[in-house]
Coordinates of C-alpha atoms in Angstrom, one line a residue:
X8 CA 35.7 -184.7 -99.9
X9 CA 35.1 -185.9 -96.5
X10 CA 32.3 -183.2 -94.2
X11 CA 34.3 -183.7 -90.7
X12 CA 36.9 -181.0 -89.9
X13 CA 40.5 -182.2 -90.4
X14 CA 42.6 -182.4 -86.9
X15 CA 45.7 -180.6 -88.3
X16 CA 43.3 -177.2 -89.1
X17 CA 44.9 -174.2 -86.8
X18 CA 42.3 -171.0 -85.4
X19 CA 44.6 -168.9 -87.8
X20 CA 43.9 -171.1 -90.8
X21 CA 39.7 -170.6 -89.9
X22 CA 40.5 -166.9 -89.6
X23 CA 42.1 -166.5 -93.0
X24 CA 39.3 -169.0 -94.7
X25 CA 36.8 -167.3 -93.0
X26 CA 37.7 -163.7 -94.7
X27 CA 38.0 -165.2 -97.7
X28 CA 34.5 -167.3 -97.6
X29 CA 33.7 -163.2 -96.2
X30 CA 31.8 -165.6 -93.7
X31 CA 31.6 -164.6 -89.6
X32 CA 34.0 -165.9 -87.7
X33 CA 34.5 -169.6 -86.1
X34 CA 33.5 -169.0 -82.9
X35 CA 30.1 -167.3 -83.9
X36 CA 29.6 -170.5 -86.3
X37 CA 28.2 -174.2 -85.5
X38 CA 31.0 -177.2 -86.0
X39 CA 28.9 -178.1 -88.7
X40 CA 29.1 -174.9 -90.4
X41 CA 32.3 -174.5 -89.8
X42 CA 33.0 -177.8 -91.6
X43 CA 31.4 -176.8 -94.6
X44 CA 33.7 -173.5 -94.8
X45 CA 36.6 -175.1 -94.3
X46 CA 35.4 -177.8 -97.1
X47 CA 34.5 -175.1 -99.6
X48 CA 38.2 -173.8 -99.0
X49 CA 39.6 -176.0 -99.6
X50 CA 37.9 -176.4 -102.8
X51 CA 38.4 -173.0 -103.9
X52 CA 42.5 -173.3 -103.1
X53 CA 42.8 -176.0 -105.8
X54 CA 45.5 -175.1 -107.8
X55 CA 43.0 -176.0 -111.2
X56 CA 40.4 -173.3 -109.8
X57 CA 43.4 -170.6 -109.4
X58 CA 44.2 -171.4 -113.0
X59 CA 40.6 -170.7 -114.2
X60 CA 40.4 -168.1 -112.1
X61 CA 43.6 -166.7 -113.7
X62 CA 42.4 -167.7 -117.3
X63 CA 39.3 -165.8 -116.4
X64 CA 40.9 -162.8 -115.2
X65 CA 43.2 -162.9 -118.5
X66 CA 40.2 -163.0 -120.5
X67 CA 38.9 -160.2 -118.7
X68 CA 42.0 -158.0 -118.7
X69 CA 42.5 -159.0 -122.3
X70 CA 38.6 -157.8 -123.3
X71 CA 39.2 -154.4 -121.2
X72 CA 43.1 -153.8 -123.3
X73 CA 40.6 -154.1 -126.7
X74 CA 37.9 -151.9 -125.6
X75 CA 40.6 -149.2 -124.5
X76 CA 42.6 -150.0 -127.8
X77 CA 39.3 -149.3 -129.7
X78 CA 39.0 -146.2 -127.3
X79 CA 42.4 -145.4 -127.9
X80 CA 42.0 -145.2 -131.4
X81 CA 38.6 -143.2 -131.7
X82 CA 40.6 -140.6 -129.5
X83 CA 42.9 -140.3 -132.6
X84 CA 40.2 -140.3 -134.7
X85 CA 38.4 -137.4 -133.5
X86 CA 42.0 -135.3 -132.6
X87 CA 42.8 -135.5 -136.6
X88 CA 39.4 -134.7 -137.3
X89 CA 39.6 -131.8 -134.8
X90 CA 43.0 -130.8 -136.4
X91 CA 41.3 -131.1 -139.8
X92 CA 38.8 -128.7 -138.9
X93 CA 41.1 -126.5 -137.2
X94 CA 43.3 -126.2 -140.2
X95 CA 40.2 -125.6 -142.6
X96 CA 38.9 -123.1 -140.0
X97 CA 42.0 -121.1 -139.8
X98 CA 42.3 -121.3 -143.9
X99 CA 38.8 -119.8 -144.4
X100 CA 39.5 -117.1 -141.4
X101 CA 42.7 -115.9 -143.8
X102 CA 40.5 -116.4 -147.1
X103 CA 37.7 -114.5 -145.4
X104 CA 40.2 -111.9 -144.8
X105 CA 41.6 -111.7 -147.8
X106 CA 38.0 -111.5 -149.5
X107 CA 37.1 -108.5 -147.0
X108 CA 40.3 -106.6 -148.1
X109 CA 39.7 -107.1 -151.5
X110 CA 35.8 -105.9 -151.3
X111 CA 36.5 -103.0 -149.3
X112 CA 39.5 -101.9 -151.9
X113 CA 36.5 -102.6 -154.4
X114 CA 34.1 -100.7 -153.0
X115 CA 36.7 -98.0 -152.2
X116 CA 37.3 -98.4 -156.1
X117 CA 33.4 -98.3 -157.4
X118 CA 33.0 -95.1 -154.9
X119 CA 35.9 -93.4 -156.9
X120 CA 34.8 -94.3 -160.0
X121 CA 31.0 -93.4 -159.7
X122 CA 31.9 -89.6 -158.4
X123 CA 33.7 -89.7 -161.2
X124 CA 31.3 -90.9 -163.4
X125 CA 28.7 -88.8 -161.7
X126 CA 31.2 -85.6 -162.6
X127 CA 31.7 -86.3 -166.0
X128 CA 28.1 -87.0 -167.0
X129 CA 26.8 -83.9 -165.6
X130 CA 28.2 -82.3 -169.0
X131 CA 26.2 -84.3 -170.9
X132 CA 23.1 -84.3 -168.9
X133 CA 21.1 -81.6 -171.3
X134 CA 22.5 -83.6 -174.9
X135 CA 21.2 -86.8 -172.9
X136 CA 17.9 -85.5 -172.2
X137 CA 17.2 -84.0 -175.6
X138 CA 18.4 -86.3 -177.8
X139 CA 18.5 -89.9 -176.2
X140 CA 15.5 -90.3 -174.1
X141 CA 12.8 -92.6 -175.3
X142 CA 10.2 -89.5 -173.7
X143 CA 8.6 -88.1 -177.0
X144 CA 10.0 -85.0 -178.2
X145 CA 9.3 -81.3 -177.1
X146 CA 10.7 -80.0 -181.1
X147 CA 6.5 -80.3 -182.2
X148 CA 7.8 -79.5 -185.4
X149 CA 10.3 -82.1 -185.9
X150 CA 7.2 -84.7 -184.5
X151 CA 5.0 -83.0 -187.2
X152 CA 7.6 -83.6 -189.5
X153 CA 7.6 -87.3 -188.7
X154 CA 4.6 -87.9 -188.7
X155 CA 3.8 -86.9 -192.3
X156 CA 6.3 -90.3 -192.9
X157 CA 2.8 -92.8 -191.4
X158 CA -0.2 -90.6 -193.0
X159 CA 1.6 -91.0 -196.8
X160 CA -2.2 -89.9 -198.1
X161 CA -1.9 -86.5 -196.1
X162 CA 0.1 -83.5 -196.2
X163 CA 0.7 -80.9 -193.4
X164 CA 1.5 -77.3 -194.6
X165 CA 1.0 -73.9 -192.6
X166 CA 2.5 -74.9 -189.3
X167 CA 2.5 -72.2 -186.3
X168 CA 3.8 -72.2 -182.9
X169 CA 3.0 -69.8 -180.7
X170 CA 2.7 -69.2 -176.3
X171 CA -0.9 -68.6 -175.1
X172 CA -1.9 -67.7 -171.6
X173 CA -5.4 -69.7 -171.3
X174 CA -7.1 -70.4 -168.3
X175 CA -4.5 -69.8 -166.0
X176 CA -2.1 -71.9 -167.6
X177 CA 0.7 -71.1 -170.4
X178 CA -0.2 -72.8 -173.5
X179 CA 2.3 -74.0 -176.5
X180 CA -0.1 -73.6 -179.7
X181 CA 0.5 -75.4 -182.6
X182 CA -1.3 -74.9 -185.7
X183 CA -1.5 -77.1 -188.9
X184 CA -3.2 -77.7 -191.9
X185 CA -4.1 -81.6 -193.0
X186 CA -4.4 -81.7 -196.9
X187 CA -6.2 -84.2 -198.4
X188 CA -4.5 -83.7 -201.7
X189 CA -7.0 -82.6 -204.4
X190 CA -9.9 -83.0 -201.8
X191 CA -10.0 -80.2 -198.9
X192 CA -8.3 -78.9 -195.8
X193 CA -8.7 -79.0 -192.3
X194 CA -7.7 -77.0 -190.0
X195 CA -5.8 -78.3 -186.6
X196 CA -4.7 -76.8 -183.4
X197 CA -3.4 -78.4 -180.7
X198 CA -3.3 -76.6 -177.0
X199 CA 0.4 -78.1 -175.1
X200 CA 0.7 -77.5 -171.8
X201 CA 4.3 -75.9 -171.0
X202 CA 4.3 -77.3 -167.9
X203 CA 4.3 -80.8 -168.5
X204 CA 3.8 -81.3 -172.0
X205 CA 0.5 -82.8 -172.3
X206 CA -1.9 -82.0 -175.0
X207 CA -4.9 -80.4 -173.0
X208 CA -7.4 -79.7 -176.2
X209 CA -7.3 -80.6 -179.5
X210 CA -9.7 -78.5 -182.2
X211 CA -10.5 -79.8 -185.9
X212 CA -12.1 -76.7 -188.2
X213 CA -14.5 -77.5 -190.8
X214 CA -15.5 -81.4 -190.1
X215 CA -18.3 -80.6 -192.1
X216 CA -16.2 -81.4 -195.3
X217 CA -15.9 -84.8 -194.0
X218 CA -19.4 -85.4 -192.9
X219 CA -20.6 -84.7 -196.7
X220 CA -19.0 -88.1 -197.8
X221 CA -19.2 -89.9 -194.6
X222 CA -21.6 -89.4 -192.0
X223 CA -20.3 -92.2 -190.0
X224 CA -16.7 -91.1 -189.7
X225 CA -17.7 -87.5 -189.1
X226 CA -19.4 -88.4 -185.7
X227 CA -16.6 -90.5 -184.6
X228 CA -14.2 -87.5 -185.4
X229 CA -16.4 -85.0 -183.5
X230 CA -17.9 -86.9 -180.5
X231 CA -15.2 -89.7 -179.8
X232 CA -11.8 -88.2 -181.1
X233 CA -11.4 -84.9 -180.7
X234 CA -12.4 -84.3 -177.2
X235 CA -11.2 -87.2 -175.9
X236 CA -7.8 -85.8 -177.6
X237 CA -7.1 -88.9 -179.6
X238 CA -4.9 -87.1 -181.9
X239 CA -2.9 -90.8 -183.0
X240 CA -6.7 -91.6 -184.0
X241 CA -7.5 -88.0 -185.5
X242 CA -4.7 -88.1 -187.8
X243 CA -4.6 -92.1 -188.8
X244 CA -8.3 -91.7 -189.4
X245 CA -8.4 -89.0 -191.8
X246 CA -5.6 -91.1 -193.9
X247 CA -7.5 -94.2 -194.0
X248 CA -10.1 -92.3 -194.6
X249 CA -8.7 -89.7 -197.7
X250 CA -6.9 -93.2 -199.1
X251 CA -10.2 -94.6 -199.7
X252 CA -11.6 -91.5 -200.5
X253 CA -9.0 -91.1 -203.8
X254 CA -9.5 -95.5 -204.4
X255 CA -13.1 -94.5 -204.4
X256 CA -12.2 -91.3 -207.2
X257 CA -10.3 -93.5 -209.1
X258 CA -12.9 -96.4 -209.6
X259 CA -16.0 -94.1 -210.1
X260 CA -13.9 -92.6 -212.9
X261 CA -13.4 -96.0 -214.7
X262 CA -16.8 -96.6 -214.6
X263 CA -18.1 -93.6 -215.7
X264 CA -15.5 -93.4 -218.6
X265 CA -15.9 -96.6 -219.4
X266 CA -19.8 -97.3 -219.5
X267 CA -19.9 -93.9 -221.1
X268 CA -23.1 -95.1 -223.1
X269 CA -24.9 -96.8 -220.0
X270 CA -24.9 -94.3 -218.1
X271 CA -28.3 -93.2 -216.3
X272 CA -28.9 -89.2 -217.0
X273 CA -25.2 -89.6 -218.2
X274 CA -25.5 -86.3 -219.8
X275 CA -26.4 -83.9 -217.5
X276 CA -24.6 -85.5 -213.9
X277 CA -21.2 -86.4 -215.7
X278 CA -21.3 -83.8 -218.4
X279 CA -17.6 -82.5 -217.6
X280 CA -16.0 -85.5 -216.5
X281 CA -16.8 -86.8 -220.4
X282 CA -15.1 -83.9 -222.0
X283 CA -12.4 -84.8 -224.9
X284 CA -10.5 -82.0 -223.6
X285 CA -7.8 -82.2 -220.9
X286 CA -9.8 -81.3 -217.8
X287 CA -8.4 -79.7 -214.5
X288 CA -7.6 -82.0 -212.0
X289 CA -9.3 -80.1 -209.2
X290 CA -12.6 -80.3 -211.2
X291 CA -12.7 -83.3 -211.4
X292 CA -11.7 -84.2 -208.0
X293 CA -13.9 -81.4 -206.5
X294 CA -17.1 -83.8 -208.7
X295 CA -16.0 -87.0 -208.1
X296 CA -15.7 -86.8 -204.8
X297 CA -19.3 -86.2 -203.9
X298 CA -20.4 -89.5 -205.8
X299 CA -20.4 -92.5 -204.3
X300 CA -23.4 -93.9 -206.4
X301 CA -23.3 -94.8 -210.5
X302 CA -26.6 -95.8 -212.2
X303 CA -26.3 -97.7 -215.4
X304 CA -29.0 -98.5 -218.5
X305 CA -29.9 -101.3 -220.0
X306 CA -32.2 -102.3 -222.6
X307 CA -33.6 -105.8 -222.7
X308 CA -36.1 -106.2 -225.2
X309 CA -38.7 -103.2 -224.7
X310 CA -37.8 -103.1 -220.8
X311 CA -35.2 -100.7 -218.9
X312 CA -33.1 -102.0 -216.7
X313 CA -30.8 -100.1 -214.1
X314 CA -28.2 -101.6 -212.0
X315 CA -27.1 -98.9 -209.2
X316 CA -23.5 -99.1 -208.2
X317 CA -23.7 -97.3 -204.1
X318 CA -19.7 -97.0 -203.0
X319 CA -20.5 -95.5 -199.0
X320 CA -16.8 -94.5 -196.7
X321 CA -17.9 -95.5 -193.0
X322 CA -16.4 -96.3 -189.7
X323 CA -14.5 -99.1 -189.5
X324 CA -12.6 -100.0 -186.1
X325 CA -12.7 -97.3 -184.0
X326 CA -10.0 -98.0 -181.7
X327 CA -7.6 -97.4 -184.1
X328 CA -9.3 -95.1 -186.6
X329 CA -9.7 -97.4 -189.6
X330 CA -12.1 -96.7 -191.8
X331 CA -13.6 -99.2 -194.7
X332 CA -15.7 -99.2 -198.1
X333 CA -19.3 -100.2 -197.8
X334 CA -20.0 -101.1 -201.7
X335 CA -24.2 -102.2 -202.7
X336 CA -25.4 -103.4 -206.1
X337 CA -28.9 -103.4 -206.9
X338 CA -31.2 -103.9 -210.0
X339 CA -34.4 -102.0 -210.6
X340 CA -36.6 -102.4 -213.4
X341 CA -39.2 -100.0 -215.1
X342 CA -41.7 -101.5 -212.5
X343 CA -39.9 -100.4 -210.2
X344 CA -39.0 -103.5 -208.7
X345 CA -35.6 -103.8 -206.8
X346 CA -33.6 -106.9 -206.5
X347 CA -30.5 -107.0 -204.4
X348 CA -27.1 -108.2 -205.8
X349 CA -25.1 -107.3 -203.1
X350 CA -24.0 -110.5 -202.0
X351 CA -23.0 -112.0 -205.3
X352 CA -20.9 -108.9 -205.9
X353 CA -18.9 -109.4 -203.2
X354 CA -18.2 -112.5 -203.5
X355 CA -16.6 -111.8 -206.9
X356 CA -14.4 -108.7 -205.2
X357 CA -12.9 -111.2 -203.3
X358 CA -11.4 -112.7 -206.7
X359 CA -11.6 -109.5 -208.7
X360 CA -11.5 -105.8 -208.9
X361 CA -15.0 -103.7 -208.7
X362 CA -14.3 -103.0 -212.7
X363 CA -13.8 -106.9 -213.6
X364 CA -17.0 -107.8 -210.7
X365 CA -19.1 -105.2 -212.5
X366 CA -18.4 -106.8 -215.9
X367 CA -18.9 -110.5 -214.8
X368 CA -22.1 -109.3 -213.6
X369 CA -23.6 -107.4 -216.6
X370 CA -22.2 -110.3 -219.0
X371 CA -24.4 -112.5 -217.2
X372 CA -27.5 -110.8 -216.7
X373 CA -28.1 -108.7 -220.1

């Protein structure tokens, strides 16, 4: 292009270059300036730059139709998503509706049907609380009665009832006898309170009896049991104890019957229980009770020998009113001289009885 202005250029023609070149006008401008605009024109007016320029703009328009068609569509997007959640929305508001109809007709229901309920139990409220409540029972007698089914080795005879005023307070009394068959009686009474059933005093008559065979279960009985009102303890005890009591009976009998010849002063200590005669059963329970020690003779060469047999009842675990055998062998000489055999013996009632031990024993040492 050539820089001088072209001759044929009109002030009209400057004007409209000059607003499009957004330039001041030709007057306020140098020639030389003014040469340049109208060059730079006349570039821009090519017919090639419109073309780009209209390419460009196509491009552009073209970019702008995509953006809005992806804005178009995210529109859509989020109006069916909107519709979705209207529809769900409207579903669980009728659901919700139905659900709250139902629970109040429900509730309405479970209202009706407890009154009911309520009405119809209240006949049954006294069979309910005397017959099917896990509380123990206010009929002492029947609970007398059922006891006797866990204490096989005791019976219960002579039971009273009776109402006492004591100390303020109204009383239930209830008296018993606890047979050890063929051994003694003790006497029981037990002080209820009326008002809410508890046992408030619990008396045992003639403990004595027990502490003549066991010393040790006689104190638990008087100083730990009975006026601490362990009566579970009182009457379990005095089964475990009368059940080793009669094992004890049993044994002592054997013994004595059968060592008949070895016994120690045999003659005058177990002069009735060695009678050919059918004795009385009481007799012989009222003798054997008392001993819980058997001395036996025997003669090796010129020497005396006798091996002591000491069967002791005594406390066993006190919690629960257990009681247990305590069983000693010795051997004494005519020195006097004492040798315990203790151990050895009860080793062997581990395998055998106290009859069979006692044998193995004198088989091996005579």
């Amino acid at each position: 292009m050539s820089s001088t202005s072209s001759p044929n250029v009109s002030n009209s023609d400057l004007e409209t270059l000059s607003d499009l070149l957004r330039t001041s006008s030709p007057t306020n401008q140098s020639p030389h300036l003014q040469s340049l605009n109208i060059s730079k024109a006349q570039v821009t007016a090519t017919p090639e730059d419109k073309l780009i320029e209209l390419q460009t703009r196509k491009i552009e328009l073209l970019e702008r139709r995509d953006e809005l068609v992806k804005s178009r569509a995210k529109l859509y997007n989020e109006v069916n998503d909107l519709r979705v959640s209207l529809h769900d929305l409207t579903k669980d508001a009728s659901v919700s509706a139905g659900q709250k109809r139902v629970e109040e007709l429900l509730n309405a229901n479970t209202r009706a049907y407890i009154e009911a309920l309520e009405l119809r139990n209240l006949k049954n409220d006294d069979y309910v609380l005397n017959n099917l409540n896990v509380l123990p029972s206010t009929d002492w007698g029947l609970r007398l009665e059922y006891i006797k089914k866990f204490v096989p080795f005791l019976e219960i005879d002579k039971i009273n009832t009776f109402n006492a005023y004591v100390e303020g307070d109204m009383m239930r009394v209830i008296e018993f006898e606890v047979i050890l068959p063929l051994i003694f009686k003790l006497g029981v009474k037990l002080s209820v309170n009326c008002e809410d059933d508890a046992l408030s005093r619990v008396e045992v008559l003639d403990t004595f009896k027990v502490a003549v065979i066991s010393n040790s279960f006689a104190q638990t009985l008087t100083r730990n049991y009975i006026p601490h009102r362990k009566i579970n303890s009182i009457m379990y005890g005095l089964n475990s104890f009368s059940k080793l009591l009669h094992t004890r009976i049993s044994i002592v009998h054997k013994i004595v019957t059968e060592f008949k010849n070895n016994l120690y002063d045999g003659e005058e200590k177990y002069h009735d229980l060695l009678q050919e005669t059918v004795a009385d059963n009481k007799k012989n329970f009222a003798i054997l009770q008392n001993i819980d020690q058997v001395e036996l003779k025997f003669v090796v060469g010129e020497r005396l020998f006798r091996l002591v047999l000491n069967w002791g009842i005594v406390m066993g675990d006190t919690s629960i009113g257990s009681c247990r055998s305590q069983i000693n062998l010795y051997i004494i000489d005519d020195m006097g001289n004492t040798r315990n055999l203790s151990q050895i013996f009860q080793s062997l009632l581990l395998q055998y009885d106290v009859i069979t031990s006692l044998k193995v024993i004198i088989k091996n040492i005579f």
